[in-house]
Amino acid sequence: MTAISQAHRKVILIAGASRGCGPATARKLAGEGHHVVLGARRSSKLHALVTEIRAAGGSAEWYALDVSQPEEMREFLAFAEDVHKRVDILINNV
């Protein structure tokens, strides 16, 4: 894992994180030292990815959501803002 300073560490949300380029993006960003919040419908895949990222020394969590539902996307953003007090980047991988 590449160490970055706390000042440069970003809170990055990835919607649609369970497939496509989502998992690779999450691994890369967490490996650089950013905190990733992963969202998708496939909770088991998100849980496995978060476990993998944490085992490698990264920082991650997951949130179950259906990205086609605007209210669930708002809840996803609100969750991250409540927990981390900010959202720096949102990647909409859909």
mmCIF file of N, CA and C in Angstrom:
data_model
loop_
_atom_site.group_PDB
_atom_site.id
_atom_site.type_symbol
_atom_site.label_atom_id
_atom_site.label_comp_id
_atom_site.label_asym_id
_atom_site.label_seq_id
_atom_site.Cartn_x
_atom_site.Cartn_y
_atom_site.Cartn_z
ATOM 1 N N MET A 1 0.829 -1.175 0.000
ATOM 2 C CA MET A 1 0.000 0.000 0.000
ATOM 3 C C MET A 1 0.876 1.242 0.000
ATOM 4 N N THR A 2 0.547 2.185 -0.838
ATOM 5 C CA THR A 2 1.260 3.443 -0.903
ATOM 6 C C THR A 2 0.741 4.369 0.177
ATOM 7 N N ALA A 3 1.632 4.917 0.976
ATOM 8 C CA ALA A 3 1.212 5.807 2.049
ATOM 9 C C ALA A 3 1.029 7.217 1.515
ATOM 10 N N ILE A 4 -0.103 7.817 1.842
ATOM 11 C CA ILE A 4 -0.328 9.223 1.529
ATOM 12 C C ILE A 4 -0.643 9.925 2.837
ATOM 13 N N SER A 5 -0.447 11.215 2.857
ATOM 14 C CA SER A 5 -0.716 11.953 4.089
ATOM 15 C C SER A 5 -2.214 12.058 4.314
ATOM 16 N N GLN A 6 -2.596 12.245 5.560
ATOM 17 C CA GLN A 6 -4.003 12.420 5.899
ATOM 18 C C GLN A 6 -4.597 13.596 5.128
ATOM 19 N N ALA A 7 -3.820 14.627 4.911
ATOM 20 C CA ALA A 7 -4.305 15.805 4.193
ATOM 21 C C ALA A 7 -4.675 15.485 2.749
ATOM 22 N N HIS A 8 -4.040 14.479 2.187
ATOM 23 C CA HIS A 8 -4.296 14.112 0.794
ATOM 24 C C HIS A 8 -5.238 12.919 0.656
ATOM 25 N N ARG A 9 -5.579 12.290 1.776
ATOM 26 C CA ARG A 9 -6.464 11.126 1.755
ATOM 27 C C ARG A 9 -7.887 11.569 1.423
ATOM 28 N N LYS A 10 -8.480 10.915 0.464
ATOM 29 C CA LYS A 10 -9.828 11.233 0.018
ATOM 30 C C LYS A 10 -10.823 10.175 0.479
ATOM 31 N N VAL A 11 -12.062 10.605 0.687
ATOM 32 C CA VAL A 11 -13.178 9.691 0.900
ATOM 33 C C VAL A 11 -13.840 9.547 -0.463
ATOM 34 N N ILE A 12 -13.766 8.339 -1.008
ATOM 35 C CA ILE A 12 -14.217 8.100 -2.377
ATOM 36 C C ILE A 12 -15.345 7.071 -2.377
ATOM 37 N N LEU A 13 -16.479 7.473 -2.908
ATOM 38 C CA LEU A 13 -17.622 6.579 -3.034
ATOM 39 C C LEU A 13 -17.615 5.972 -4.430
ATOM 40 N N ILE A 14 -17.863 4.666 -4.496
ATOM 41 C CA ILE A 14 -17.945 3.988 -5.785
ATOM 42 C C ILE A 14 -19.295 3.283 -5.849
ATOM 43 N N ALA A 15 -20.188 3.815 -6.667
ATOM 44 C CA ALA A 15 -21.494 3.202 -6.891
ATOM 45 C C ALA A 15 -21.354 2.184 -8.010
ATOM 46 N N GLY A 16 -21.976 1.031 -7.851
ATOM 47 C CA GLY A 16 -21.813 -0.038 -8.829
ATOM 48 C C GLY A 16 -20.465 -0.723 -8.664
ATOM 49 N N ALA A 17 -20.048 -0.869 -7.412
ATOM 50 C CA ALA A 17 -18.689 -1.340 -7.113
ATOM 51 C C ALA A 17 -18.504 -2.849 -7.163
ATOM 52 N N SER A 18 -19.571 -3.602 -7.348
ATOM 53 C CA SER A 18 -19.427 -5.056 -7.274
ATOM 54 C C SER A 18 -19.038 -5.721 -8.588
ATOM 55 N N ARG A 19 -19.036 -4.959 -9.690
ATOM 56 C CA ARG A 19 -18.681 -5.587 -10.977
ATOM 57 C C ARG A 19 -18.076 -4.565 -11.920
ATOM 58 N N GLY A 20 -17.696 -5.046 -13.091
ATOM 59 C CA GLY A 20 -17.063 -4.175 -14.068
ATOM 60 C C GLY A 20 -15.727 -3.672 -13.534
ATOM 61 N N CYS A 21 -15.459 -2.406 -13.756
ATOM 62 C CA CYS A 21 -14.193 -1.833 -13.284
ATOM 63 C C CYS A 21 -14.266 -1.390 -11.819
ATOM 64 N N GLY A 22 -15.433 -1.533 -11.185
ATOM 65 C CA GLY A 22 -15.599 -1.125 -9.793
ATOM 66 C C GLY A 22 -14.629 -1.770 -8.816
ATOM 67 N N PRO A 23 -14.516 -3.105 -8.790
ATOM 68 C CA PRO A 23 -13.593 -3.731 -7.851
ATOM 69 C C PRO A 23 -12.134 -3.325 -8.075
ATOM 70 N N ALA A 24 -11.704 -3.268 -9.328
ATOM 71 C CA ALA A 24 -10.317 -2.877 -9.613
ATOM 72 C C ALA A 24 -10.064 -1.434 -9.205
ATOM 73 N N THR A 25 -11.030 -0.569 -9.441
ATOM 74 C CA THR A 25 -10.900 0.827 -9.047
ATOM 75 C C THR A 25 -10.799 0.941 -7.531
ATOM 76 N N ALA A 26 -11.643 0.198 -6.821
ATOM 77 C CA ALA A 26 -11.615 0.218 -5.355
ATOM 78 C C ALA A 26 -10.264 -0.261 -4.827
ATOM 79 N N ARG A 27 -9.765 -1.359 -5.377
ATOM 80 C CA ARG A 27 -8.459 -1.878 -4.939
ATOM 81 C C ARG A 27 -7.350 -0.848 -5.177
ATOM 82 N N LYS A 28 -7.358 -0.237 -6.343
ATOM 83 C CA LYS A 28 -6.319 0.734 -6.697
ATOM 84 C C LYS A 28 -6.360 1.944 -5.773
ATOM 85 N N LEU A 29 -7.530 2.523 -5.572
ATOM 86 C CA LEU A 29 -7.646 3.721 -4.743
ATOM 87 C C LEU A 29 -7.358 3.421 -3.272
ATOM 88 N N ALA A 30 -7.850 2.301 -2.776
ATOM 89 C CA ALA A 30 -7.550 1.923 -1.391
ATOM 90 C C ALA A 30 -6.062 1.631 -1.241
ATOM 91 N N GLY A 31 -5.467 1.025 -2.263
ATOM 92 C CA GLY A 31 -4.037 0.741 -2.238
ATOM 93 C C GLY A 31 -3.182 1.995 -2.216
ATOM 94 N N GLU A 32 -3.730 3.085 -2.725
ATOM 95 C CA GLU A 32 -3.031 4.378 -2.685
ATOM 96 C C GLU A 32 -3.218 5.090 -1.345
ATOM 97 N N GLY A 33 -4.076 4.527 -0.490
ATOM 98 C CA GLY A 33 -4.268 5.094 0.840
ATOM 99 C C GLY A 33 -5.562 5.856 1.052
ATOM 100 N N HIS A 34 -6.439 5.854 0.044
ATOM 101 C CA HIS A 34 -7.720 6.532 0.183
ATOM 102 C C HIS A 34 -8.720 5.612 0.878
ATOM 103 N N HIS A 35 -9.765 6.201 1.450
ATOM 104 C CA HIS A 35 -10.843 5.411 2.040
ATOM 105 C C HIS A 35 -11.932 5.265 0.990
ATOM 106 N N VAL A 36 -12.341 4.033 0.704
ATOM 107 C CA VAL A 36 -13.378 3.796 -0.291
ATOM 108 C C VAL A 36 -14.647 3.298 0.393
ATOM 109 N N VAL A 37 -15.768 3.845 -0.059
ATOM 110 C CA VAL A 37 -17.086 3.409 0.383
ATOM 111 C C VAL A 37 -17.748 2.816 -0.849
ATOM 112 N N LEU A 38 -18.032 1.532 -0.788
ATOM 113 C CA LEU A 38 -18.503 0.794 -1.945
ATOM 114 C C LEU A 38 -19.999 0.550 -1.864
ATOM 115 N N GLY A 39 -20.693 0.782 -2.960
ATOM 116 C CA GLY A 39 -22.127 0.565 -2.989
ATOM 117 C C GLY A 39 -22.542 -0.238 -4.199
ATOM 118 N N ALA A 40 -23.477 -1.178 -3.978
ATOM 119 C CA ALA A 40 -24.050 -1.995 -5.050
ATOM 120 C C ALA A 40 -25.114 -2.896 -4.442
ATOM 121 N N ARG A 41 -25.818 -3.631 -5.296
ATOM 122 C CA ARG A 41 -26.839 -4.571 -4.814
ATOM 123 C C ARG A 41 -26.235 -5.867 -4.291
ATOM 124 N N ARG A 42 -25.124 -6.269 -4.818
ATOM 125 C CA ARG A 42 -24.529 -7.569 -4.473
ATOM 126 C C ARG A 42 -23.718 -7.465 -3.179
ATOM 127 N N SER A 43 -24.422 -7.543 -2.059
ATOM 128 C CA SER A 43 -23.789 -7.360 -0.753
ATOM 129 C C SER A 43 -22.668 -8.361 -0.496
ATOM 130 N N SER A 44 -22.856 -9.601 -0.916
ATOM 131 C CA SER A 44 -21.822 -10.603 -0.659
ATOM 132 C C SER A 44 -20.528 -10.259 -1.386
ATOM 133 N N LYS A 45 -20.634 -9.731 -2.604
ATOM 134 C CA LYS A 45 -19.435 -9.337 -3.344
ATOM 135 C C LYS A 45 -18.778 -8.124 -2.699
ATOM 136 N N LEU A 46 -19.595 -7.175 -2.239
ATOM 137 C CA LEU A 46 -19.041 -5.996 -1.566
ATOM 138 C C LEU A 46 -18.328 -6.391 -0.281
ATOM 139 N N HIS A 47 -18.968 -7.260 0.489
ATOM 140 C CA HIS A 47 -18.358 -7.719 1.741
ATOM 141 C C HIS A 47 -17.014 -8.390 1.472
ATOM 142 N N ALA A 48 -16.965 -9.249 0.469
ATOM 143 C CA ALA A 48 -15.710 -9.936 0.128
ATOM 144 C C ALA A 48 -14.643 -8.939 -0.319
ATOM 145 N N LEU A 49 -15.028 -7.944 -1.104
ATOM 146 C CA LEU A 49 -14.075 -6.941 -1.582
ATOM 147 C C LEU A 49 -13.550 -6.093 -0.427
ATOM 148 N N VAL A 50 -14.419 -5.687 0.477
ATOM 149 C CA VAL A 50 -13.988 -4.906 1.640
ATOM 150 C C VAL A 50 -13.042 -5.736 2.504
ATOM 151 N N THR A 51 -13.358 -6.996 2.699
ATOM 152 C CA THR A 51 -12.488 -7.886 3.471
ATOM 153 C C THR A 51 -11.114 -7.980 2.823
ATOM 154 N N GLU A 52 -11.072 -8.126 1.517
ATOM 155 C CA GLU A 52 -9.809 -8.200 0.771
ATOM 156 C C GLU A 52 -9.005 -6.900 0.915
ATOM 157 N N ILE A 53 -9.672 -5.767 0.748
ATOM 158 C CA ILE A 53 -8.996 -4.475 0.846
ATOM 159 C C ILE A 53 -8.423 -4.274 2.246
ATOM 160 N N ARG A 54 -9.201 -4.587 3.258
ATOM 161 C CA ARG A 54 -8.735 -4.425 4.645
ATOM 162 C C ARG A 54 -7.574 -5.361 4.949
ATOM 163 N N ALA A 55 -7.630 -6.594 4.432
ATOM 164 C CA ALA A 55 -6.551 -7.550 4.654
ATOM 165 C C ALA A 55 -5.241 -7.061 4.039
ATOM 166 N N ALA A 56 -5.350 -6.266 2.976
ATOM 167 C CA ALA A 56 -4.163 -5.710 2.320
ATOM 168 C C ALA A 56 -3.712 -4.401 2.972
ATOM 169 N N GLY A 57 -4.399 -3.987 4.039
ATOM 170 C CA GLY A 57 -4.020 -2.772 4.756
ATOM 171 C C GLY A 57 -4.784 -1.536 4.351
ATOM 172 N N GLY A 58 -5.787 -1.701 3.484
ATOM 173 C CA GLY A 58 -6.567 -0.562 3.023
ATOM 174 C C GLY A 58 -7.742 -0.253 3.931
ATOM 175 N N SER A 59 -8.428 0.811 3.607
ATOM 176 C CA SER A 59 -9.568 1.281 4.384
ATOM 177 C C SER A 59 -10.799 1.296 3.491
ATOM 178 N N ALA A 60 -11.824 0.508 3.875
ATOM 179 C CA ALA A 60 -13.018 0.393 3.039
ATOM 180 C C ALA A 60 -14.218 -0.013 3.872
ATOM 181 N N GLU A 61 -15.380 0.312 3.346
ATOM 182 C CA GLU A 61 -16.640 -0.170 3.893
ATOM 183 C C GLU A 61 -17.631 -0.276 2.751
ATOM 184 N N TRP A 62 -18.762 -0.926 3.011
ATOM 185 C CA TRP A 62 -19.735 -1.105 1.949
ATOM 186 C C TRP A 62 -21.120 -0.713 2.422
ATOM 187 N N TYR A 63 -21.978 -0.448 1.423
ATOM 188 C CA TYR A 63 -23.351 -0.031 1.674
ATOM 189 C C TYR A 63 -24.211 -0.620 0.558
ATOM 190 N N ALA A 64 -25.214 -1.388 0.931
ATOM 191 C CA ALA A 64 -26.074 -2.010 -0.070
ATOM 192 C C ALA A 64 -27.018 -0.978 -0.682
ATOM 193 N N LEU A 65 -27.049 -0.908 -2.014
ATOM 194 C CA LEU A 65 -27.955 -0.003 -2.694
ATOM 195 C C LEU A 65 -28.211 -0.439 -4.115
ATOM 196 N N ASP A 66 -29.324 0.011 -4.640
ATOM 197 C CA ASP A 66 -29.663 -0.180 -6.050
ATOM 198 C C ASP A 66 -29.429 1.168 -6.716
ATOM 199 N N VAL A 67 -28.412 1.250 -7.552
ATOM 200 C CA VAL A 67 -28.031 2.533 -8.150
ATOM 201 C C VAL A 67 -29.099 3.102 -9.090
ATOM 202 N N SER A 68 -30.078 2.288 -9.479
ATOM 203 C CA SER A 68 -31.151 2.794 -10.340
ATOM 204 C C SER A 68 -32.229 3.530 -9.546
ATOM 205 N N GLN A 69 -32.105 3.518 -8.216
ATOM 206 C CA GLN A 69 -33.078 4.172 -7.354
ATOM 207 C C GLN A 69 -32.493 5.467 -6.785
ATOM 208 N N PRO A 70 -32.970 6.619 -7.246
ATOM 209 C CA PRO A 70 -32.407 7.901 -6.790
ATOM 210 C C PRO A 70 -32.397 8.062 -5.266
ATOM 211 N N GLU A 71 -33.447 7.607 -4.595
ATOM 212 C CA GLU A 71 -33.494 7.750 -3.135
ATOM 213 C C GLU A 71 -32.387 6.929 -2.471
ATOM 214 N N GLU A 72 -32.101 5.752 -2.986
ATOM 215 C CA GLU A 72 -31.022 4.932 -2.427
ATOM 216 C C GLU A 72 -29.661 5.581 -2.661
ATOM 217 N N MET A 73 -29.493 6.242 -3.789
ATOM 218 C CA MET A 73 -28.240 6.967 -4.030
ATOM 219 C C MET A 73 -28.094 8.125 -3.042
ATOM 220 N N ARG A 74 -29.197 8.838 -2.774
ATOM 221 C CA ARG A 74 -29.147 9.920 -1.780
ATOM 222 C C ARG A 74 -28.790 9.370 -0.402
ATOM 223 N N GLU A 75 -29.363 8.215 -0.051
ATOM 224 C CA GLU A 75 -29.056 7.590 1.237
ATOM 225 C C GLU A 75 -27.590 7.160 1.314
ATOM 226 N N PHE A 76 -27.059 6.665 0.217
ATOM 227 C CA PHE A 76 -25.650 6.267 0.135
ATOM 228 C C PHE A 76 -24.742 7.472 0.408
ATOM 229 N N LEU A 77 -25.039 8.580 -0.244
ATOM 230 C CA LEU A 77 -24.263 9.812 -0.022
ATOM 231 C C LEU A 77 -24.420 10.303 1.414
ATOM 232 N N ALA A 78 -25.647 10.280 1.929
ATOM 233 C CA ALA A 78 -25.893 10.738 3.301
ATOM 234 C C ALA A 78 -25.154 9.867 4.306
ATOM 235 N N PHE A 79 -25.128 8.550 4.063
ATOM 236 C CA PHE A 79 -24.397 7.634 4.941
ATOM 237 C C PHE A 79 -22.923 8.032 5.026
ATOM 238 N N ALA A 80 -22.310 8.226 3.872
ATOM 239 C CA ALA A 80 -20.886 8.586 3.853
ATOM 240 C C ALA A 80 -20.645 9.937 4.515
ATOM 241 N N GLU A 81 -21.518 10.887 4.263
ATOM 242 C CA GLU A 81 -21.359 12.210 4.888
ATOM 243 C C GLU A 81 -21.534 12.130 6.404
ATOM 244 N N ASP A 82 -22.488 11.318 6.861
ATOM 245 C CA ASP A 82 -22.690 11.162 8.307
ATOM 246 C C ASP A 82 -21.475 10.529 8.975
ATOM 247 N N VAL A 83 -20.939 9.490 8.356
ATOM 248 C CA VAL A 83 -19.818 8.759 8.946
ATOM 249 C C VAL A 83 -18.501 9.522 8.819
ATOM 250 N N HIS A 84 -18.239 10.093 7.653
ATOM 251 C CA HIS A 84 -16.929 10.689 7.371
ATOM 252 C C HIS A 84 -16.927 12.213 7.330
ATOM 253 N N LYS A 85 -18.108 12.807 7.445
ATOM 254 C CA LYS A 85 -18.269 14.271 7.455
ATOM 255 C C LYS A 85 -17.937 14.924 6.119
ATOM 256 N N ARG A 86 -17.704 14.101 5.090
ATOM 257 C CA ARG A 86 -17.429 14.652 3.764
ATOM 258 C C ARG A 86 -17.428 13.524 2.728
ATOM 259 N N VAL A 87 -17.609 13.929 1.490
ATOM 260 C CA VAL A 87 -17.417 13.062 0.335
ATOM 261 C C VAL A 87 -16.565 13.850 -0.632
ATOM 262 N N ASP A 88 -15.413 13.321 -0.977
ATOM 263 C CA ASP A 88 -14.518 14.030 -1.879
ATOM 264 C C ASP A 88 -14.772 13.679 -3.344
ATOM 265 N N ILE A 89 -15.036 12.409 -3.593
ATOM 266 C CA ILE A 89 -15.208 11.953 -4.982
ATOM 267 C C ILE A 89 -16.307 10.903 -5.023
ATOM 268 N N LEU A 90 -17.150 10.970 -6.054
ATOM 269 C CA LEU A 90 -18.150 9.943 -6.319
ATOM 270 C C LEU A 90 -17.880 9.374 -7.703
ATOM 271 N N ILE A 91 -17.661 8.076 -7.766
ATOM 272 C CA ILE A 91 -17.490 7.387 -9.043
ATOM 273 C C ILE A 91 -18.763 6.588 -9.281
ATOM 274 N N ASN A 92 -19.468 6.915 -10.356
ATOM 275 C CA ASN A 92 -20.720 6.254 -10.682
ATOM 276 C C ASN A 92 -20.446 5.214 -11.758
ATOM 277 N N ASN A 93 -20.134 4.007 -11.328
ATOM 278 C CA ASN A 93 -19.725 2.909 -12.212
ATOM 279 C C ASN A 93 -20.963 2.110 -12.650
ATOM 280 N N VAL A 94 -21.820 2.745 -13.423
ATOM 281 C CA VAL A 94 -23.029 2.048 -13.884
ATOM 282 C C VAL A 94 -23.159 2.170 -15.386
#
